[in-house]
Every structure is written in C-alpha cells, then in structure tokens.
Tab-separated table of C-alpha atoms and ligand atoms in Angstrom:
chain	number	residue	atom	x	y	z
A	257	UNK	CA	-0.422	97.155	110.531
A	258	UNK	CA	1.985	99.310	112.502
A	259	UNK	CA	5.653	98.338	112.651
A	260	UNK	CA	7.762	99.222	115.627
A	261	UNK	CA	11.005	100.908	114.617
A	262	UNK	CA	14.054	98.644	114.297
A	263	UNK	CA	16.253	100.983	116.358
A	264	UNK	CA	19.573	99.310	115.608
A	265	UNK	CA	19.154	99.243	111.838
A	266	UNK	CA	17.561	102.705	111.731
A	267	UNK	CA	20.493	104.251	113.573
A	268	UNK	CA	22.932	102.456	111.302
A	269	UNK	CA	21.062	103.370	108.123
A	270	UNK	CA	20.962	107.028	109.094
A	271	UNK	CA	24.545	107.478	110.241
A	272	UNK	CA	26.864	104.687	109.047
A	273	UNK	CA	27.899	106.621	105.929
A	274	UNK	CA	28.008	110.012	107.651
A	275	UNK	CA	30.615	109.394	110.356
A	276	UNK	CA	34.408	109.358	110.043
A	277	UNK	CA	34.618	105.965	111.787
A	278	UNK	CA	31.886	103.407	111.494
A	279	UNK	CA	32.359	100.847	114.270
A	280	UNK	CA	28.716	99.823	114.162
A	281	UNK	CA	29.155	96.908	111.753
A	282	UNK	CA	29.022	93.362	113.063
A	283	UNK	CA	30.838	91.719	110.172
A	284	UNK	CA	34.464	91.567	109.131
A	285	UNK	CA	35.624	94.174	106.631
A	286	UNK	CA	34.165	93.097	103.240
A	287	UNK	CA	36.172	91.408	100.503
A	288	UNK	CA	36.325	92.557	96.874
A	289	UNK	CA	35.403	89.943	94.247
A	290	UNK	CA	38.867	90.140	92.720
A	291	UNK	CA	40.284	88.618	95.930
A	292	UNK	CA	38.030	85.581	95.852
A	293	UNK	CA	37.465	84.752	92.181
A	294	UNK	CA	40.145	83.564	89.766
A	295	UNK	CA	40.798	85.617	86.633
A	296	UNK	CA	38.827	83.079	84.577
A	297	UNK	CA	35.906	83.236	86.972
A	298	UNK	CA	35.892	87.029	86.909
A	299	UNK	CA	35.665	86.930	83.123
A	300	UNK	CA	32.968	84.260	83.239
A	301	UNK	CA	30.979	86.394	85.664
A	302	UNK	CA	31.137	89.332	83.269
A	303	UNK	CA	29.755	87.127	80.486
A	304	UNK	CA	27.033	85.564	82.642
A	305	UNK	CA	23.510	86.499	81.585
A	306	UNK	CA	21.598	87.810	84.545
A	307	UNK	CA	18.539	85.549	84.631
A	308	UNK	CA	16.052	85.417	87.449
A	309	UNK	CA	17.429	81.922	87.771
A	310	UNK	CA	15.815	79.462	90.161
A	311	UNK	CA	13.605	81.151	92.721
A	312	UNK	CA	14.782	78.598	95.284
A	313	UNK	CA	18.438	79.387	94.511
A	314	UNK	CA	20.309	77.423	91.833
A	315	UNK	CA	20.849	73.680	92.354
A	316	UNK	CA	24.628	74.382	92.554
A	317	UNK	CA	24.176	76.853	95.395
A	318	UNK	CA	21.701	74.734	97.325
A	319	UNK	CA	24.009	71.752	96.992
A	320	UNK	CA	26.922	73.744	98.443
A	321	UNK	CA	24.725	74.842	101.364
A	322	UNK	CA	23.795	71.216	102.152
A	323	UNK	CA	27.520	70.613	102.702
A	324	UNK	CA	27.486	72.939	105.724
A	325	UNK	CA	25.122	70.733	107.738
A	326	UNK	CA	24.673	67.053	108.545
A	327	UNK	CA	21.812	65.125	106.991
A	328	UNK	CA	20.532	67.945	104.789
A	329	UNK	CA	19.318	67.517	101.185
A	330	UNK	CA	18.698	70.145	98.520
A	331	UNK	CA	14.946	70.084	99.347
A	332	UNK	CA	15.772	71.310	102.840
A	333	UNK	CA	17.350	74.531	101.539
A	334	UNK	CA	15.986	77.830	100.233
A	335	UNK	CA	18.288	80.703	99.242
A	336	UNK	CA	17.158	84.101	100.535
A	337	UNK	CA	18.107	87.761	100.267
A	338	UNK	CA	20.291	87.808	103.336
A	339	UNK	CA	19.517	85.957	106.520
A	340	UNK	CA	17.218	88.912	107.217
A	341	UNK	CA	14.752	87.577	104.633
A	342	UNK	CA	15.131	84.066	106.035
A	343	UNK	CA	14.108	85.375	109.477
A	344	UNK	CA	11.198	87.272	107.970
A	345	UNK	CA	9.932	84.145	106.187
A	346	UNK	CA	10.070	82.107	109.386
A	347	UNK	CA	8.034	84.620	111.367
A	348	UNK	CA	5.491	85.087	108.574
A	349	UNK	CA	4.922	81.440	107.785
A	350	UNK	CA	5.142	79.718	111.169
A	351	UNK	CA	3.512	82.127	113.598
A	352	UNK	CA	-0.017	83.475	114.048
A	353	UNK	CA	-1.259	86.412	116.098
A	354	UNK	CA	-1.725	85.233	119.688
A	355	UNK	CA	1.094	82.655	119.495
A	356	UNK	CA	3.950	82.949	121.952
A	357	UNK	CA	7.591	83.228	120.994
A	358	UNK	CA	10.397	82.835	123.524
A	359	UNK	CA	13.189	85.140	122.492
A	360	UNK	CA	16.862	85.348	123.436
A	361	UNK	CA	18.089	88.759	124.601
A	362	UNK	CA	20.371	90.610	124.152
A	363	UNK	CA	20.002	90.012	120.429
A	364	UNK	CA	19.648	91.488	116.971
A	365	UNK	CA	16.046	92.453	117.515
A	366	UNK	CA	14.707	91.834	113.992
A	367	UNK	CA	12.672	88.738	114.882
A	368	UNK	CA	11.306	90.349	118.058
A	369	UNK	CA	10.255	93.546	116.281
A	370	UNK	CA	8.626	91.702	113.405
A	371	UNK	CA	6.805	89.244	115.619
A	372	UNK	CA	5.426	91.959	117.882
A	373	UNK	CA	4.297	93.952	114.872
A	374	UNK	CA	2.309	90.918	113.694
A	375	UNK	CA	0.545	90.446	117.051
A	376	UNK	CA	2.685	87.599	118.358
A	377	UNK	CA	3.430	87.637	122.083
A	378	UNK	CA	7.182	87.823	122.558
A	379	UNK	CA	8.602	86.673	125.898
A	380	UNK	CA	12.203	87.807	126.380
A	381	UNK	CA	14.524	85.301	127.976
A	382	UNK	CA	17.828	86.936	129.001
A	383	UNK	CA	21.217	85.372	128.585
A	384	UNK	CA	22.867	85.566	132.008
A	385	UNK	CA	26.289	87.166	132.067
A	386	UNK	CA	27.032	85.434	135.376
A	387	UNK	CA	26.507	82.138	133.504
A	388	UNK	CA	28.943	83.245	130.736
A	389	UNK	CA	26.028	84.460	128.641
A	390	UNK	CA	24.056	81.226	128.796
A	391	UNK	CA	20.377	80.649	129.324
A	392	UNK	CA	19.141	79.308	132.641
A	393	UNK	CA	17.182	76.267	131.453
A	394	UNK	CA	14.822	76.380	134.452
A	395	UNK	CA	13.800	79.863	133.364
A	396	UNK	CA	13.195	78.597	129.851
A	397	UNK	CA	11.061	75.717	131.135
A	398	UNK	CA	9.001	78.031	133.291
A	399	UNK	CA	8.136	80.224	130.300
A	400	UNK	CA	6.647	77.449	128.166
A	401	UNK	CA	2.849	77.441	127.864
A	402	UNK	CA	0.462	75.703	125.509
A	403	UNK	CA	0.676	78.793	123.293
A	404	UNK	CA	4.464	78.581	122.842
A	405	UNK	CA	5.068	78.091	119.132
A	406	UNK	CA	8.746	78.920	118.828
A	407	UNK	CA	12.018	79.404	120.692
A	408	UNK	CA	14.254	81.864	118.825
A	409	UNK	CA	17.988	81.692	119.337
A	410	UNK	CA	20.952	83.586	117.974
A	411	UNK	CA	24.080	81.401	118.089
A	412	UNK	CA	26.806	82.655	118.074
A	413	UNK	CA	24.984	85.542	119.677
A	414	UNK	CA	24.927	89.125	118.483
A	415	UNK	CA	25.891	91.313	120.413
A	416	UNK	CA	27.712	89.255	123.091
A	417	UNK	CA	29.691	87.050	120.696
A	418	UNK	CA	28.879	84.163	123.069
A	419	UNK	CA	28.395	80.538	122.022
A	420	UNK	CA	25.720	78.369	123.532
A	421	UNK	CA	27.231	75.514	125.560
A	422	UNK	CA	26.597	71.889	124.549
A	423	UNK	CA	24.573	71.301	127.741
A	424	UNK	CA	22.315	74.259	127.155
A	425	UNK	CA	21.849	73.293	123.502
A	426	UNK	CA	20.791	69.794	124.531
A	427	UNK	CA	18.442	71.264	127.157
A	428	UNK	CA	16.818	73.622	124.653
A	429	UNK	CA	16.255	70.742	122.228
A	430	UNK	CA	14.679	68.590	124.953
A	431	UNK	CA	12.381	71.426	126.053
A	432	UNK	CA	11.359	72.243	122.463
A	433	UNK	CA	10.603	68.565	121.792
A	434	UNK	CA	8.469	68.242	124.859
A	435	UNK	CA	6.586	71.435	124.040
A	436	UNK	CA	6.348	70.413	120.367
A	437	UNK	CA	7.462	73.887	119.321
A	438	UNK	CA	9.852	75.211	116.684
A	439	UNK	CA	13.453	76.170	117.257
A	440	UNK	CA	14.500	79.082	115.059
A	441	UNK	CA	18.276	79.376	115.186
A	442	UNK	CA	19.891	82.393	113.574
A	443	UNK	CA	23.449	81.217	112.927
A	444	UNK	CA	24.716	84.018	110.704
A	445	UNK	CA	27.891	84.400	112.838
A	446	UNK	CA	28.800	80.707	112.578
A	447	UNK	CA	32.226	80.366	110.982
A	448	UNK	CA	33.598	83.453	112.759
A	449	UNK	CA	34.687	81.627	115.926
A	450	UNK	CA	37.902	83.135	117.305
A	451	UNK	CA	39.441	79.738	118.096
A	452	UNK	CA	38.713	78.413	114.598
A	453	UNK	CA	36.449	75.612	115.834
A	454	UNK	CA	33.140	75.869	114.028
A	455	UNK	CA	30.293	75.918	116.534
A	456	UNK	CA	27.711	73.120	116.330
A	457	UNK	CA	24.542	73.953	114.458
A	458	UNK	CA	21.029	73.326	115.731
A	459	UNK	CA	20.300	71.880	112.299
A	460	UNK	CA	18.713	68.443	112.582
A	461	UNK	CA	18.772	68.305	116.403
A	462	UNK	CA	14.967	68.480	116.543
A	463	UNK	CA	12.480	67.759	113.753
A	464	UNK	CA	11.003	71.252	113.986
A	465	UNK	CA	14.175	73.286	113.560
A	466	UNK	CA	14.873	76.147	111.172
A	467	UNK	CA	18.444	77.363	110.758
A	468	UNK	CA	19.090	80.698	109.060
A	469	UNK	CA	22.476	81.987	107.981
A	470	UNK	CA	24.299	83.715	105.152
A	471	UNK	CA	27.486	85.202	103.770
A	472	UNK	CA	27.379	88.653	105.419
A	473	UNK	CA	29.518	88.075	108.513
A	474	UNK	CA	32.147	85.319	108.683
A	475	UNK	CA	32.405	85.252	104.867
A	476	UNK	CA	32.832	89.018	104.577
A	477	UNK	CA	30.339	89.458	101.717
A	478	UNK	CA	27.355	91.480	103.013
A	479	UNK	CA	26.937	93.245	99.666
A	480	UNK	CA	25.935	89.987	97.979
A	481	UNK	CA	22.800	89.952	100.181
A	482	UNK	CA	23.054	86.202	100.247
A	483	UNK	CA	21.374	84.121	102.905
A	484	UNK	CA	19.568	80.823	103.316
A	485	UNK	CA	17.109	78.925	105.401
A	486	UNK	CA	17.431	75.234	106.165
A	487	UNK	CA	14.584	73.181	107.594
A	488	UNK	CA	12.091	70.374	106.971
A	489	UNK	CA	11.114	70.044	103.283
A	490	UNK	CA	7.465	71.001	104.021
A	491	UNK	CA	8.610	74.188	105.715
A	492	UNK	CA	10.894	75.019	102.789
A	493	UNK	CA	7.951	74.641	100.384
A	494	UNK	CA	5.822	77.032	102.424
A	495	UNK	CA	8.646	79.542	102.846
A	496	UNK	CA	9.378	79.338	99.100
A	497	UNK	CA	5.737	80.134	98.294
A	498	UNK	CA	5.912	83.168	100.586
A	499	UNK	CA	9.246	84.198	99.043
A	500	UNK	CA	7.231	84.658	95.789
A	501	UNK	CA	5.767	87.701	97.564
A	502	UNK	CA	8.982	89.030	99.126
A	503	UNK	CA	11.908	89.034	96.709
A	504	UNK	CA	10.964	86.280	94.179
A	505	UNK	CA	14.568	85.180	93.899
A	506	UNK	CA	17.983	86.245	95.049
A	507	UNK	CA	20.228	88.235	92.688
A	508	UNK	CA	21.560	85.848	90.054
A	509	UNK	CA	25.159	87.061	90.168
A	510	UNK	CA	25.121	86.713	93.978
A	511	UNK	CA	23.938	83.145	93.621
A	512	UNK	CA	26.738	82.530	91.092
A	513	UNK	CA	29.455	83.965	93.342
A	514	UNK	CA	28.120	82.240	96.454
A	515	UNK	CA	28.253	78.839	94.737
A	516	UNK	CA	31.986	79.422	94.227
A	517	UNK	CA	32.614	80.835	97.704
A	518	UNK	CA	31.029	77.855	99.442
A	519	UNK	CA	33.251	75.315	97.705
A	520	UNK	CA	35.114	73.708	100.650
A	521	UNK	CA	38.638	74.924	99.873
A	522	UNK	CA	37.655	78.510	99.140
A	523	UNK	CA	35.349	78.609	102.104
A	524	UNK	CA	38.161	77.477	104.387
A	525	UNK	CA	40.497	80.111	102.988
A	526	UNK	CA	38.021	82.906	103.663
A	527	UNK	CA	37.157	81.681	107.165
A	528	UNK	CA	40.859	81.329	108.005
A	529	UNK	CA	41.468	84.934	106.951
A	530	UNK	CA	38.477	86.010	109.054
A	531	UNK	CA	39.882	84.301	112.137
A	532	UNK	CA	43.362	85.800	111.755
A	533	UNK	CA	41.951	89.270	111.228
A	534	UNK	CA	39.566	89.032	114.188
A	535	UNK	CA	42.201	87.779	116.612
A	536	UNK	CA	44.580	90.539	115.592
A	537	UNK	CA	41.952	93.246	115.977
A	538	UNK	CA	40.629	91.868	119.246
A	539	UNK	CA	44.176	92.183	120.624
A	540	UNK	CA	44.130	95.850	119.586
A	541	UNK	CA	40.792	96.385	121.295
A	542	UNK	CA	41.838	94.631	124.513
A	543	UNK	CA	45.064	96.722	124.713
A	544	UNK	CA	43.118	99.901	124.107
A	545	UNK	CA	40.546	99.015	126.751
A	546	UNK	CA	43.267	98.752	129.381
A	547	UNK	CA	43.859	102.482	128.976
A	548	UNK	CA	40.242	103.464	129.550
A	549	UNK	CA	40.689	104.092	133.281
A	550	UNK	CA	38.047	101.473	133.978
A	551	UNK	CA	35.337	103.560	132.337
A	552	UNK	CA	34.707	100.740	129.874
A	553	UNK	CA	35.371	97.020	130.272
A	554	UNK	CA	35.096	94.127	127.880
A	555	UNK	CA	32.965	91.036	128.117
A	556	UNK	CA	35.217	88.851	125.900
A	557	UNK	CA	33.547	87.441	122.763
A	558	UNK	CA	34.017	83.917	121.418
A	559	UNK	CA	32.881	84.660	117.871
A	560	UNK	CA	32.060	87.459	115.450
A	561	UNK	CA	33.546	90.903	114.922
A	562	UNK	CA	31.576	92.215	117.877
A	563	UNK	CA	32.561	93.028	121.425
A	564	UNK	CA	30.024	93.812	124.113
A	565	UNK	CA	31.498	96.437	126.387
A	566	UNK	CA	30.312	97.425	129.879
A	567	UNK	CA	29.752	101.128	130.465
A	568	UNK	CA	31.146	101.905	133.918
A	569	UNK	CA	29.881	105.479	133.768
A	570	UNK	CA	26.680	107.083	134.930
A	571	UNK	CA	25.291	107.338	131.423
A	572	UNK	CA	22.713	105.445	129.390
A	573	UNK	CA	23.974	103.486	126.403
A	574	UNK	CA	22.066	105.458	123.777
A	575	UNK	CA	23.155	108.813	125.265
A	576	UNK	CA	26.795	107.713	125.229
A	577	UNK	CA	26.470	106.411	121.651
A	578	UNK	CA	25.024	109.740	120.528
A	579	UNK	CA	27.692	111.683	122.446
A	580	UNK	CA	30.475	109.767	120.695
A	581	UNK	CA	28.743	109.999	117.321
A	582	UNK	CA	27.877	113.703	117.442
A	583	UNK	CA	31.100	115.005	118.995
A	584	UNK	CA	33.735	112.580	117.762
A	585	UNK	CA	32.184	111.174	114.555
A	586	UNK	CA	32.388	107.507	115.548
A	587	UNK	CA	29.333	105.293	115.255
A	588	UNK	CA	28.933	102.558	117.867
A	589	UNK	CA	25.733	100.741	118.800
A	590	UNK	CA	23.902	101.025	122.115
A	591	UNK	CA	23.100	98.085	124.393
A	592	UNK	CA	19.518	99.340	124.512
A	593	UNK	CA	19.134	98.553	120.806
A	594	UNK	CA	19.905	94.893	121.604
A	595	UNK	CA	17.573	94.787	124.588
A	596	UNK	CA	20.185	95.260	127.356
A	597	UNK	CA	21.095	98.574	128.976
A	598	UNK	CA	24.585	99.293	130.350
A	599	UNK	CA	26.619	98.211	127.307
A	600	UNK	CA	28.018	99.432	124.014
A	601	UNK	CA	28.708	97.104	121.107
A	602	UNK	CA	31.994	97.720	119.335
A	603	UNK	CA	32.360	96.356	115.809
A	604	UNK	CA	36.045	95.447	115.598
A	605	UNK	CA	36.033	93.989	112.076
A	606	UNK	CA	37.391	96.973	110.039
A	607	UNK	CA	41.011	97.251	108.856
A	608	UNK	CA	43.324	97.569	111.861
A	609	UNK	CA	44.447	101.180	111.225
A	610	UNK	CA	40.834	102.277	110.836
A	611	UNK	CA	39.921	100.558	114.106
A	612	UNK	CA	42.805	102.321	115.868
A	613	UNK	CA	41.653	105.675	114.443
A	614	UNK	CA	38.137	105.118	115.764
A	615	UNK	CA	39.365	103.982	119.165
A	616	UNK	CA	41.557	107.115	119.489
A	617	UNK	CA	38.478	109.253	118.962
A	618	UNK	CA	36.531	107.243	121.538
A	619	UNK	CA	39.390	107.753	124.037
A	620	UNK	CA	39.030	111.503	123.561
A	621	UNK	CA	35.295	111.294	124.022
A	622	UNK	CA	35.555	109.227	127.201
A	623	UNK	CA	38.169	111.633	128.642
A	624	UNK	CA	35.822	114.542	127.960
A	625	UNK	CA	33.135	113.093	130.240
B	1647	LIG	C1	21.801	87.981	114.163
B	1647	LIG	C2	21.601	88.589	112.828
B	1647	LIG	N1	20.736	88.026	111.971
B	1647	LIG	C3	20.529	88.524	110.754
B	1647	LIG	C4	21.189	89.654	110.326
B	1647	LIG	C5	20.950	90.156	108.939
B	1647	LIG	O1	22.067	89.861	108.153
B	1647	LIG	P1	22.050	89.584	106.595
B	1647	LIG	O2	20.667	89.819	106.094
B	1647	LIG	O3	23.042	90.525	106.023
B	1647	LIG	O4	22.460	88.137	106.437
B	1647	LIG	C6	22.096	90.300	111.178
B	1647	LIG	C7	22.783	91.529	110.766
B	1647	LIG	O5	23.501	92.163	111.480
B	1647	LIG	C8	22.302	89.742	112.460
B	1647	LIG	O6	23.151	90.302	113.326
C-alpha cells in the first residue's frame, strides 16, 4: 500500500522546531501541568504507577467525556491517542475500497489522505466563502450515490475557523439519513469559539454519527496526545478491537490528567482562558493586517487559534510559505495543504509577544516582494 504524503504535517514535522517563529500550530499555546493540577494532584501523579490501564480509557475518563455530549453513555466512548487516531479508526473500520466519501474542503487533510491511500473514492465538497464558509446543500445532495458511505465534516473547521450554521447542520443530517450513510464529525476545535458559546455537536443527531475530538486545541494540551471517539456502542466495539492493533491504549498518565481536566469546573477555567487569549491575539493580528498594504486580508474566524488569510499577491501559497520560512524564519502553512489555493493559515495561538515577533518578520518578508 502506498500512502500519499500528508503535506501539512510533513512540512510542520520538518520545520516547526527549526524556525525562529512557529506560526504553523493550530492550537493555543500549551499549558504546563503545574498550572492545571493542584499541589496534591501533582504529588499523586508522581506516585501513580504507570499501568497500561484500560485499553478503552479508564471508566473515570470515559465518564467525563460522556458529560460533553447529550445522551451518551460510557459504552459510546473510546479514548484514543489524539483525535488523529480516532480519525484513523473511523476510516479503517467503516470504509472499504470502492466506497465513496464526501469530504469537506478546505480541511485538515488527514481523513482524505488516509481514505485515498486505502482505495476509497474521495469527493471533495468545498465550503463556499461567499456563503460564509458554508456548504451548499444542493451540491451535497447532487454528490450522493448508492456508493456514498460517509460524509466527513470538520466543525469548527480547520483552517477557516468557520462554524457550520444550524440550517446546514440540519440539512446534512437529513441528507445522511436519507442516504443511510455515516457522518464523521471531527470536532477537535469545539470549545475554542471566540464568543464563548460552545458550538453544537453532531453527536446523536443521526444514528450513524461518529464524533472525534480531544484535548490538543481548545484545552491547550497537545502533548498529552489525548483524544476520543464517540458513536454507537457497536461502532465503539469495532473501533476498540482495531485499536488493539494501533496503540493498544492511551498513555496512562495522560488518561489520569485528562480525567481531572474534564471535570466541569476545571474545564470551564481552561476554556475561559483560551477564549480570552484568542480574542486578545486576534486583535493583534487584525491590527497588524491593516498595515499590510492590502497584500494580505483576513477571512475572520469564529473559532480556533487559526486565521485563514487571503494572498492578494501574484504568488502561490506554498511558494510564499517557503519564501517566508527560508528568508525570515517564520513557519506558516499554505492554503494548498488544506486543499484551497490563494490562502495562508496563520496560527495565532502563541504568547502575544511571540506572535508580534513573527508578524514583524512577515511584514519584512511581504515588503521585500
Ligand atoms: C481537524 C483536525 N483533526 C485532528 C487533528 C489531530 O489532532 P490531535 O491528534 O492532536 O487531537 C488536527 C490537528 O491539527 C486537526 O486540525
């Protein structure tokens, strides 16, 4: 089997630790454990014996995850190594070569790349900027065939930071029901809404729905590699059996910390700090953009530490990304790597002074063109 390269992740893996300013991340600057655990908890963690634990995730963790969704029981939850593993499990266990997958673009292209590599036919369905980054439901309807097995969504979306409207959500559910196909909703940016209103989940809106998420973005804990998948109990059993082949279980200390982080009060505290930080930094980015002589312009996000920025220059997104990286030591990500040319994605989640430092360098690079 031949895998197509995951351009976004490959470029990040190669350069994120080499540049002076890494603005390629999509999450908010990570938290240290000392800021989220009490002194007693820190000591307890040091004493905790690092078992394999439960390969589903501990009952405590799964219980906390059920609290994030309506009508979900522990049997509907499997803990995974990041939402990346949750996405992998969904593609591997629900799709067969020859099946069709309708896929939202622009997007984090993990599911698309995996599915194509496994011989699944992926049909890209673009979000329309003129519709405020929504799907046109007539287009979606027209793409359904008797081979359509899944509709894959990212909500809030990476890289646009857009939220799907209630009308479009309802339309997608109705279309999926009629076609009797799965909805796979990657909701890893949920909780990072700029207005503080948590976006509705697809969870439970249709019997055949899988929701994947984790602690890497809104919760500022990517290093825990903590994710989950939520879906019908039969699906969870199948995904669990496949997880025996992938990672067996998540890291025990990550499970332990995550169970504490997802307790309602602590969760709220972290998400509140995320929102304050993002709004502050977005202000910095918007002010900076006004001094770009129109060479770049922002398509305002609603969630996440990501801003999708129009390139108003005669230059392809990857070329501009490489120019900024190689000459000014700032790593951004190219629209092409999300399936849409003409844009750069700025990660605006780092500490404010660091963001300003990176933006100064980008100003120099833009002036040099
Ligand atoms: C939409 C989306 N899904 C999944 C992932 C993987 O995240 P993680 O495995 O850290 O949860 C990312 C990472 O950027 C992402 O943007």
